[in-house]
PDB file of C-alpha atoms in Angstrom:
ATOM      1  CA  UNK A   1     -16.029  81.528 -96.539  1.00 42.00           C
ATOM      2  CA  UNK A   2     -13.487  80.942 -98.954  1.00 54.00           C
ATOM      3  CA  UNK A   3     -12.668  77.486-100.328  1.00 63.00           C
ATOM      4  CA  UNK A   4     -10.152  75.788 -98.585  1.00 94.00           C
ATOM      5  CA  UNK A   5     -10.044  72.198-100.004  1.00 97.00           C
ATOM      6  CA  UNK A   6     -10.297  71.069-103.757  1.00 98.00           C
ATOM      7  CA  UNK A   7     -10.755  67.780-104.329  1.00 98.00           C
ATOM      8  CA  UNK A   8      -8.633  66.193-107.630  1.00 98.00           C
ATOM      9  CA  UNK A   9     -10.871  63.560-109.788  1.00 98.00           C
ATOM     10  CA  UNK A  10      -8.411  62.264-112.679  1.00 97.00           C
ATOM     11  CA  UNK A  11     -10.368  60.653-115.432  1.00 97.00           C
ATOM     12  CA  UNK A  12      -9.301  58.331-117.865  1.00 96.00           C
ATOM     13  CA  UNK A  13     -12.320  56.832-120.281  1.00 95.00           C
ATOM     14  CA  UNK A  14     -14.715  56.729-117.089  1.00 94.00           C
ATOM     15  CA  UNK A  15     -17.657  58.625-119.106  1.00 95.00           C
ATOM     16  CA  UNK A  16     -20.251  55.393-116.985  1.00 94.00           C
ATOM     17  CA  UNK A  17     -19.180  57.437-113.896  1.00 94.00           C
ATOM     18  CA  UNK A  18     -19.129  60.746-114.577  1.00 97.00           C
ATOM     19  CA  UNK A  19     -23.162  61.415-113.373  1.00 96.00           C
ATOM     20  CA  UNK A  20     -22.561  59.894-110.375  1.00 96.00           C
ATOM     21  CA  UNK A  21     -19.648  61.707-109.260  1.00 97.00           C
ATOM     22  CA  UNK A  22     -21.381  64.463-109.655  1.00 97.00           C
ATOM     23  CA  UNK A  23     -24.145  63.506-107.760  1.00 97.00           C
ATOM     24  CA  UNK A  24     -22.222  62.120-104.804  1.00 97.00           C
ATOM     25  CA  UNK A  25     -19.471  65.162-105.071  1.00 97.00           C
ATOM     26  CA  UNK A  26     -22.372  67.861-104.531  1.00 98.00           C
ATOM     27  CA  UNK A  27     -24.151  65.588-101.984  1.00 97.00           C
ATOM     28  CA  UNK A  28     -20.448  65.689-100.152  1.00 97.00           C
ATOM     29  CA  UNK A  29     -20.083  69.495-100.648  1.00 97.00           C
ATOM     30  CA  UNK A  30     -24.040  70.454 -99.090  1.00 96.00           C
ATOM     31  CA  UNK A  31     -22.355  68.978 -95.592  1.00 95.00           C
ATOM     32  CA  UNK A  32     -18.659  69.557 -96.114  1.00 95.00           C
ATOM     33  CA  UNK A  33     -17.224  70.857 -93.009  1.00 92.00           C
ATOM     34  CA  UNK A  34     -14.671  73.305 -95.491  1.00 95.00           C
ATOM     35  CA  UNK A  35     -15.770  74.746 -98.199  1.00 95.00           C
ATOM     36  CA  UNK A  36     -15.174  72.589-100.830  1.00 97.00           C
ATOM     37  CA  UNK A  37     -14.811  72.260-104.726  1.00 97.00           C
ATOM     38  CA  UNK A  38     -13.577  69.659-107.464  1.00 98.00           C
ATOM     39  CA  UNK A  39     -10.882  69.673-109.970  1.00 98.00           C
ATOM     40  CA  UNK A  40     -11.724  67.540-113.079  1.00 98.00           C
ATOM     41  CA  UNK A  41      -8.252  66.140-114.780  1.00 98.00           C
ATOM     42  CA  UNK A  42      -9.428  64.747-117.924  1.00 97.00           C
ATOM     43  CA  UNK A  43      -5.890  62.136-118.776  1.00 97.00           C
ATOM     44  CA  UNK A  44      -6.688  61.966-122.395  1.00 96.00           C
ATOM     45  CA  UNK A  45      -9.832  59.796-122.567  1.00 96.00           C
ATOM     46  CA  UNK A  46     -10.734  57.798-125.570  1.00 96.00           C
ATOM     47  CA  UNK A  47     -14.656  58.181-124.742  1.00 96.00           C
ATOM     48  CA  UNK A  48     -16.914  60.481-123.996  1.00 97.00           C
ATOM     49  CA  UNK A  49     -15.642  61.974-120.888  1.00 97.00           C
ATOM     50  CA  UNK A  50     -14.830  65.490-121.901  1.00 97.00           C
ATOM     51  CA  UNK A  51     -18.193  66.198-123.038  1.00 98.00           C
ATOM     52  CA  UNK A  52     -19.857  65.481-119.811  1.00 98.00           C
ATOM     53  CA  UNK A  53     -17.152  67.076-117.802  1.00 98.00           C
ATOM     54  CA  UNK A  54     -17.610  70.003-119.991  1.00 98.00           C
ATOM     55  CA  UNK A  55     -21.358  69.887-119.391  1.00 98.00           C
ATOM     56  CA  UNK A  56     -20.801  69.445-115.511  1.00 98.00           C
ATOM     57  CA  UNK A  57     -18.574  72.516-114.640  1.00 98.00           C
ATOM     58  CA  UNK A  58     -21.001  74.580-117.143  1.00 97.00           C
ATOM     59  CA  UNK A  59     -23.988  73.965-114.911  1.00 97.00           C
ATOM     60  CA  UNK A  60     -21.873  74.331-111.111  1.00 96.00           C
ATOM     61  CA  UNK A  61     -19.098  76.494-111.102  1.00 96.00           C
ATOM     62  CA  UNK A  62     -17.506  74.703-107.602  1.00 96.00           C
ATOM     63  CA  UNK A  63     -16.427  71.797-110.690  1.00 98.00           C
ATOM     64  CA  UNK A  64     -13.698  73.464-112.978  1.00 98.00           C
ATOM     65  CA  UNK A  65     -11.420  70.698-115.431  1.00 98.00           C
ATOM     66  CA  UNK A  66      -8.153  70.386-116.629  1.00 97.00           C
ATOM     67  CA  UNK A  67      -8.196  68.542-119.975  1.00 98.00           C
ATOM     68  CA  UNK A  68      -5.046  67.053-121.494  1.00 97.00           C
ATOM     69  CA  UNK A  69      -4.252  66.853-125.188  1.00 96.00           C
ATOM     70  CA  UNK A  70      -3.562  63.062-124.647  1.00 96.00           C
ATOM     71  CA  UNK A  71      -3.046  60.244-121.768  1.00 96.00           C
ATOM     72  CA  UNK A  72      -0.167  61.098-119.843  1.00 93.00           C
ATOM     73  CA  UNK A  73      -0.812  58.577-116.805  1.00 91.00           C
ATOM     74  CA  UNK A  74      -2.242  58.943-113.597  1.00 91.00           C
ATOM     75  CA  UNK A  75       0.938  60.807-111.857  1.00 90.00           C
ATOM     76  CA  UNK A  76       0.741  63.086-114.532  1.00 93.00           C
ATOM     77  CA  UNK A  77      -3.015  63.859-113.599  1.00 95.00           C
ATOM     78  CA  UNK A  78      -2.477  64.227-109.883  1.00 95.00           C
ATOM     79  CA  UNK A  79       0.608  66.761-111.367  1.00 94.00           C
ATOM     80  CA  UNK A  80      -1.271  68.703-112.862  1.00 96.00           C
ATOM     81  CA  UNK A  81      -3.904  69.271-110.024  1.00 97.00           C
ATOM     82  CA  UNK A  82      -1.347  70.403-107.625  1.00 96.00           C
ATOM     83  CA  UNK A  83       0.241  72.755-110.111  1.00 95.00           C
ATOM     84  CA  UNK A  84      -3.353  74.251-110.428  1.00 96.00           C
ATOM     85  CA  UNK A  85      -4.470  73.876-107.248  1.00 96.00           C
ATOM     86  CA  UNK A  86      -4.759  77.338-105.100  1.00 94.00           C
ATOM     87  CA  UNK A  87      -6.647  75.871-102.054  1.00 97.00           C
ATOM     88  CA  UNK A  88      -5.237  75.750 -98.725  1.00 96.00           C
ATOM     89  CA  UNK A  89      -5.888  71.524 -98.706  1.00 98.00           C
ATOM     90  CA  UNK A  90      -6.166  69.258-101.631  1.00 98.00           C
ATOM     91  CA  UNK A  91      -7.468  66.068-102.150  1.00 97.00           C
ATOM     92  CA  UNK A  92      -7.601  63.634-104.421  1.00 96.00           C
ATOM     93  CA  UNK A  93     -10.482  60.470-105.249  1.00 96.00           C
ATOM     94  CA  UNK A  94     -10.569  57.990-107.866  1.00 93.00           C
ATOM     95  CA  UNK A  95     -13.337  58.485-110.696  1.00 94.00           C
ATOM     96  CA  UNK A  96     -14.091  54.956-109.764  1.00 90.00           C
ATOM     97  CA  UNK A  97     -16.164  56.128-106.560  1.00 91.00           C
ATOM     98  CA  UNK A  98     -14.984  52.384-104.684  1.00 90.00           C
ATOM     99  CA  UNK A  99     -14.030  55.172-101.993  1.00 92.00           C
ATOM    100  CA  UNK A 100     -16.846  57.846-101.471  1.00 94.00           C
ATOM    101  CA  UNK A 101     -16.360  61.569-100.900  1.00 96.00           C
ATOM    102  CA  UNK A 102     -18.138  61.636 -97.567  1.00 96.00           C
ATOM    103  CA  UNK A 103     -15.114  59.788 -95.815  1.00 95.00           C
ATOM    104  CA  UNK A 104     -13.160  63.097 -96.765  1.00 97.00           C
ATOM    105  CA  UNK A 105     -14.006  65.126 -93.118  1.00 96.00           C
ATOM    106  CA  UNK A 106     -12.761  61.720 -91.513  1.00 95.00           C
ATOM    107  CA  UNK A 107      -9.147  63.167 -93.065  1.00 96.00           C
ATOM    108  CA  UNK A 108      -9.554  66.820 -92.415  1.00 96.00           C
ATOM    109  CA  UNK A 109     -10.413  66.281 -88.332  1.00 95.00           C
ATOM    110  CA  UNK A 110      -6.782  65.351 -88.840  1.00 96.00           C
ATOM    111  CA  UNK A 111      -5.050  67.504 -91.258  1.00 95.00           C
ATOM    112  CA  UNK A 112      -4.665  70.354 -88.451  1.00 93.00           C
ATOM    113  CA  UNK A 113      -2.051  68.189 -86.829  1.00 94.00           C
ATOM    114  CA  UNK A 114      -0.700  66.266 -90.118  1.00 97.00           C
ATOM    115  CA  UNK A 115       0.306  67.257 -93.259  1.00 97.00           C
ATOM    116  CA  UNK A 116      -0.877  64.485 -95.468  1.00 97.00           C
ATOM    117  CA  UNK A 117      -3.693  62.060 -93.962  1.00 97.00           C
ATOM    118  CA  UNK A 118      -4.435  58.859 -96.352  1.00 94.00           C
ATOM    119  CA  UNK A 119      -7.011  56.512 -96.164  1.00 93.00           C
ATOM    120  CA  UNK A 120      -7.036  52.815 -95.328  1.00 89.00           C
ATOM    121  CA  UNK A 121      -9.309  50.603 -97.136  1.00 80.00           C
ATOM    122  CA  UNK A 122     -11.052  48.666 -94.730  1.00 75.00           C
ATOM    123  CA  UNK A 123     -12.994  44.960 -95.880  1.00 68.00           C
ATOM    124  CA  UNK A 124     -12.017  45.872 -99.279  1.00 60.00           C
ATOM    125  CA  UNK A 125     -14.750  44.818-101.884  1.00 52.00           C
ATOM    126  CA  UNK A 126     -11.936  43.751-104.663  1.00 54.00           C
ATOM    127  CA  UNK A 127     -11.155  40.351-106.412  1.00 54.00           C
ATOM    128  CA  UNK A 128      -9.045  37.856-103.860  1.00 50.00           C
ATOM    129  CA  UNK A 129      -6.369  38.569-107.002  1.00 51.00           C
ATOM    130  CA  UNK A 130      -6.354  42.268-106.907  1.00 60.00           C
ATOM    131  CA  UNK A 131      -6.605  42.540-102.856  1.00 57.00           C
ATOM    132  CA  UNK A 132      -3.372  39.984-102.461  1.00 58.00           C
ATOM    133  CA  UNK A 133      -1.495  42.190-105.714  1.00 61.00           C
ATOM    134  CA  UNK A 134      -2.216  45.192-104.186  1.00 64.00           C
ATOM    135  CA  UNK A 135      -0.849  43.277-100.560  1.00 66.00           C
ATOM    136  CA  UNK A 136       1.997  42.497-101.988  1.00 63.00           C
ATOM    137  CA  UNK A 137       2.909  46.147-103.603  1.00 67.00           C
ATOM    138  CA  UNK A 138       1.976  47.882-100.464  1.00 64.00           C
ATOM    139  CA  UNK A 139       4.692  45.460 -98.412  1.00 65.00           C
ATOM    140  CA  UNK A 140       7.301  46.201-101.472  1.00 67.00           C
ATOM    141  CA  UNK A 141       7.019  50.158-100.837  1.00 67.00           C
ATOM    142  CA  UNK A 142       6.703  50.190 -97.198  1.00 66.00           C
ATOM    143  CA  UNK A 143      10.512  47.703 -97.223  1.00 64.00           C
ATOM    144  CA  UNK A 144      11.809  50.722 -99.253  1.00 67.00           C
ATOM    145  CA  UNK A 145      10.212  53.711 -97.597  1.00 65.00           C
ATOM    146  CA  UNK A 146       9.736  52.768 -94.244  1.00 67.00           C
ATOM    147  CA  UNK A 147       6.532  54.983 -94.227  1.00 74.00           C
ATOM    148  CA  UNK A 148       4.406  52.853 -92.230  1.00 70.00           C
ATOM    149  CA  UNK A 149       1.841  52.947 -94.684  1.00 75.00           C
ATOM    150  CA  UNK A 150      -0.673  49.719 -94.845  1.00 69.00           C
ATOM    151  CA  UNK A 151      -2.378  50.828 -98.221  1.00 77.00           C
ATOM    152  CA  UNK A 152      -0.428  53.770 -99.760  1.00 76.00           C
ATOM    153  CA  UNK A 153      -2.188  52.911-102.926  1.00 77.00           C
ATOM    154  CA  UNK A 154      -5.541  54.394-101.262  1.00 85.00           C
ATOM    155  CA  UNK A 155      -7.155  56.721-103.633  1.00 87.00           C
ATOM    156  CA  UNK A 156      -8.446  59.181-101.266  1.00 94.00           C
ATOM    157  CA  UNK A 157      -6.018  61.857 -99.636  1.00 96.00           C
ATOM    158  CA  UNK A 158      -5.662  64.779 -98.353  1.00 97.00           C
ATOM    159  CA  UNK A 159      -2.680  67.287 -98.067  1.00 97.00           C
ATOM    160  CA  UNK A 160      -1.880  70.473 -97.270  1.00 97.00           C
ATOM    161  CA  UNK A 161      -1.017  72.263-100.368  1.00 97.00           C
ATOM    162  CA  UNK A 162       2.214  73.888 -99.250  1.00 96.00           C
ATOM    163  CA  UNK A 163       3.569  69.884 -99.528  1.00 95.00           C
ATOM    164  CA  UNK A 164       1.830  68.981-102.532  1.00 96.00           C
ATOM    165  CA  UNK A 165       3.323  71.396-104.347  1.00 95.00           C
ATOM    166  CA  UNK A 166       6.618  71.128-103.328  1.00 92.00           C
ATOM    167  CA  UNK A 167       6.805  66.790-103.932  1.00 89.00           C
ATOM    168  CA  UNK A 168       8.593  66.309-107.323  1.00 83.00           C
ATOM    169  CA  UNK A 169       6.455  64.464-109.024  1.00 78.00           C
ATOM    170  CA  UNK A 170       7.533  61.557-111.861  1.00 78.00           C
ATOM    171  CA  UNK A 171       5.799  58.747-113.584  1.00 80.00           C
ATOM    172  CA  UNK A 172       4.335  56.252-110.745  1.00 78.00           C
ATOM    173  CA  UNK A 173       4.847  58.879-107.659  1.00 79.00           C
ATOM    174  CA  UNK A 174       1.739  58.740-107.053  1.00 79.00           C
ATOM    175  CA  UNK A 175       2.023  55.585-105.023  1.00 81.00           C
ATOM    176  CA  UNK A 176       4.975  57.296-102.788  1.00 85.00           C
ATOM    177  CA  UNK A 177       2.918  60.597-101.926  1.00 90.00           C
ATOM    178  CA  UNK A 178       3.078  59.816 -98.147  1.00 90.00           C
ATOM    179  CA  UNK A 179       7.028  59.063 -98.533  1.00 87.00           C
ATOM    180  CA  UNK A 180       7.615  62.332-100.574  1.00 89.00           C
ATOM    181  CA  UNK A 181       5.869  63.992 -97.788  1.00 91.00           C
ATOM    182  CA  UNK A 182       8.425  62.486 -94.770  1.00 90.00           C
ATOM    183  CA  UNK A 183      11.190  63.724 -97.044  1.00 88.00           C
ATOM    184  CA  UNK A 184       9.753  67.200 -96.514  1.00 92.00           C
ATOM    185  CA  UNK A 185       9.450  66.223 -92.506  1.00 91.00           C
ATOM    186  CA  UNK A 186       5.714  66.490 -92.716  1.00 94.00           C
ATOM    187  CA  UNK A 187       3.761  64.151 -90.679  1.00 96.00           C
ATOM    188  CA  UNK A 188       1.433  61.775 -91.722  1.00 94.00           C
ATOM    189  CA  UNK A 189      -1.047  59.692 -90.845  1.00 96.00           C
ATOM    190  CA  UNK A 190      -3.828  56.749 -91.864  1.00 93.00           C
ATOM    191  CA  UNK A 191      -7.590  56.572 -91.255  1.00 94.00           C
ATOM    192  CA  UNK A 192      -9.621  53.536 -91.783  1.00 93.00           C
ATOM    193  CA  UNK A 193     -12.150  54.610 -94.724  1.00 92.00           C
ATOM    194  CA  UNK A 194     -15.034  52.637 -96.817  1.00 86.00           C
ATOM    195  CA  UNK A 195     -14.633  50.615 -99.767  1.00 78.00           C
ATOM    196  CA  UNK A 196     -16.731  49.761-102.462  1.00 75.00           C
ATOM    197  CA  UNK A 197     -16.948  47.396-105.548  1.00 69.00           C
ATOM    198  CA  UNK A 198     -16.422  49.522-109.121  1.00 62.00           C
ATOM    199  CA  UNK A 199     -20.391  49.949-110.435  1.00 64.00           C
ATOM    200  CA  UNK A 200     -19.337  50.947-114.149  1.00 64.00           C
ATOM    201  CA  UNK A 201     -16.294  51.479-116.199  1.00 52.00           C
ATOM    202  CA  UNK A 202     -13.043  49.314-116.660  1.00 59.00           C
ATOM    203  CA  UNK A 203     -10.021  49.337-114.583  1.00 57.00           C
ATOM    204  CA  UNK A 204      -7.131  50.872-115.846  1.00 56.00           C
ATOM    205  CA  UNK A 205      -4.471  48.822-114.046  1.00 52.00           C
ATOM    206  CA  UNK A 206      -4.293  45.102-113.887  1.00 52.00           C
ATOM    207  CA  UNK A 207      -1.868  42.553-111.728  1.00 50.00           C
ATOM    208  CA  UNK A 208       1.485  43.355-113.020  1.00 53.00           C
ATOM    209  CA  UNK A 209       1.282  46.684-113.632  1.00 56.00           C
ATOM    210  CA  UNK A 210       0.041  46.920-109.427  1.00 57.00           C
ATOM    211  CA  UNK A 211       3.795  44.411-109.513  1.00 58.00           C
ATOM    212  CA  UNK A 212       6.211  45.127-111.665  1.00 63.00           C
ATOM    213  CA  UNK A 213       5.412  48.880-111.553  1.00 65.00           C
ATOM    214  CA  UNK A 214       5.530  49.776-107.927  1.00 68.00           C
ATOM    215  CA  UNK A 215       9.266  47.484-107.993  1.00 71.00           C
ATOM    216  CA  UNK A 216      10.115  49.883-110.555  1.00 74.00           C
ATOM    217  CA  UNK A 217       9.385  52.909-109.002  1.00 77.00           C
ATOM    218  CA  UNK A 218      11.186  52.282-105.787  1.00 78.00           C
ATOM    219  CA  UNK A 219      14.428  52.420-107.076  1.00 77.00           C
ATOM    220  CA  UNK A 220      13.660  55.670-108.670  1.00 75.00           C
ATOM    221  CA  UNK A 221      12.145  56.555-105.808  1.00 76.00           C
ATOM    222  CA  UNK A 222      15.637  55.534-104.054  1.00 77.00           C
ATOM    223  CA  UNK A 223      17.305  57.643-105.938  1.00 78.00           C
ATOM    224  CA  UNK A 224      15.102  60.828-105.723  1.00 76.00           C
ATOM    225  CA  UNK A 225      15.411  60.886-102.381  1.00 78.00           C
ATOM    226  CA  UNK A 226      19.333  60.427-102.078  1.00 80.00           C
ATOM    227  CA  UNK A 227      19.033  63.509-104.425  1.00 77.00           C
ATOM    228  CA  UNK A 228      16.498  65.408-102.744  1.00 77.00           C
ATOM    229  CA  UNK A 229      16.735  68.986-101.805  1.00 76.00           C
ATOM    230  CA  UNK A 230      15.091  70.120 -98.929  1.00 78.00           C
ATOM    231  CA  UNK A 231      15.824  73.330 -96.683  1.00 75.00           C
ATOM    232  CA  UNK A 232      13.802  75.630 -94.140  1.00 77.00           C
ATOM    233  CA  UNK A 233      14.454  79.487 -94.480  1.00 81.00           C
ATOM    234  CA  UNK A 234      15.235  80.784 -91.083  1.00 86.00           C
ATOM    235  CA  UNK A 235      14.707  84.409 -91.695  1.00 87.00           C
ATOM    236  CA  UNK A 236      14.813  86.574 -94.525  1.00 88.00           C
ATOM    237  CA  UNK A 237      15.225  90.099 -95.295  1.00 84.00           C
TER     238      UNK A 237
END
């Protein structure tokens, strides 16, 4: 059976995680319902990270890496997987693991019918600050995309490659991927998933970067999308 989803792990100074998304990635691919595999994007970390991604695609060859000569930002990382990505589906998880890999056949039983299905984090185990932040953003976005998103900020994903690929991608997109998908006329749709508290490392965004940013980025996003090509090919020859 060929593989037919990769999964996209950015990584940004997260070398406290790195074992255990190993562990938990391989213990998702031994019951995977496709076959499955994992794209380290390394985002120009500061620690140790390289190294042990290094070590961990050496010793399984379902985890290969992309490593950047410096940090470029998360929408960068997520870029970059699609670019590389040859799989039929792709997904994407935080290095964080507060959303575990298992949760990713709740999305593909769905992905046959949709072409981007996102997680909802449901009894989120974040600070009352970072929950109501994060509230606040997701009501921001959804005013200027009309997506009908609750938690577009979900890091677990999955879409059909085709899409991916096509989605334009610029600095804070990553927070619109449902949106860029509607402008495409995919479908798309959200599935209650698990949440956890962050076990090791440091998070890399803090209240007004989860504020100011996502303001930000709708009016780009506003303006992508009054300039955004799209066209079907009816037949060719």
């Amino acid at each position: 059976m060929n593989q037919a989803l990769t999964i996209i792990v950015p990584v940004y100074n997260e070398e406290e995680n790195l074992a255990r998304v190993r562990q938990e990635m391989e213990r998702y691919m031994a019951v995977a319902t496709v076959k499955t595999g994992v794209l380290f994007v390394n985002d120009g970390s500061q620690d140790q990270s390289i190294d042990l991604i290094r070590e961990i695609c050496s010793q399984n060859p379902a985890f290969q890496y992309i490593n950047f000569d410096k940090n470029y930002g998360l929408s960068a990382a997520i870029k970059a997987g699609f670019d590389h990505v040859e799989t039929e589906f792709v997904g994407y998880i935080d290095s964080d693991l507060q959303t575990t890999p298992m949760d990713f056949d709740l999305l593909l039983s769905h992905i046959g019918t949709y072409d981007l299905v996102t997680g909802v984090r449901s009894n989120r185990k974040d600070s009352f600050v970072k929950n109501m932040s994060s509230t606040i953003a997701n009501g921001i976005r959804r005013s200027f995309t009309h997506d009908g998103m609750d938690d577009t900020g979900c890091p677990l994903k999955v879409i059909k490659t085709e899409y991916a690929k096509r989605i334009p991608m610029f600095k804070g997109l990553h927070r619109f991927l449902p949106a860029m998908i509607l402008l495409q006329n995919g479908k798309i749709k959200q599935v209650p998933i698990q949440h956890f508290e962050r076990i090791a490392g440091t998070a890399n965004f803090g209240v007004w970067n989860r504020l100011l940013g996502p303001l930000m980025d709708c009016f780009a996003y506003l303006w992508m999308k009054k300039k955004y090509i799209n066209y079907k090919v009816a037949d060719k020859g």
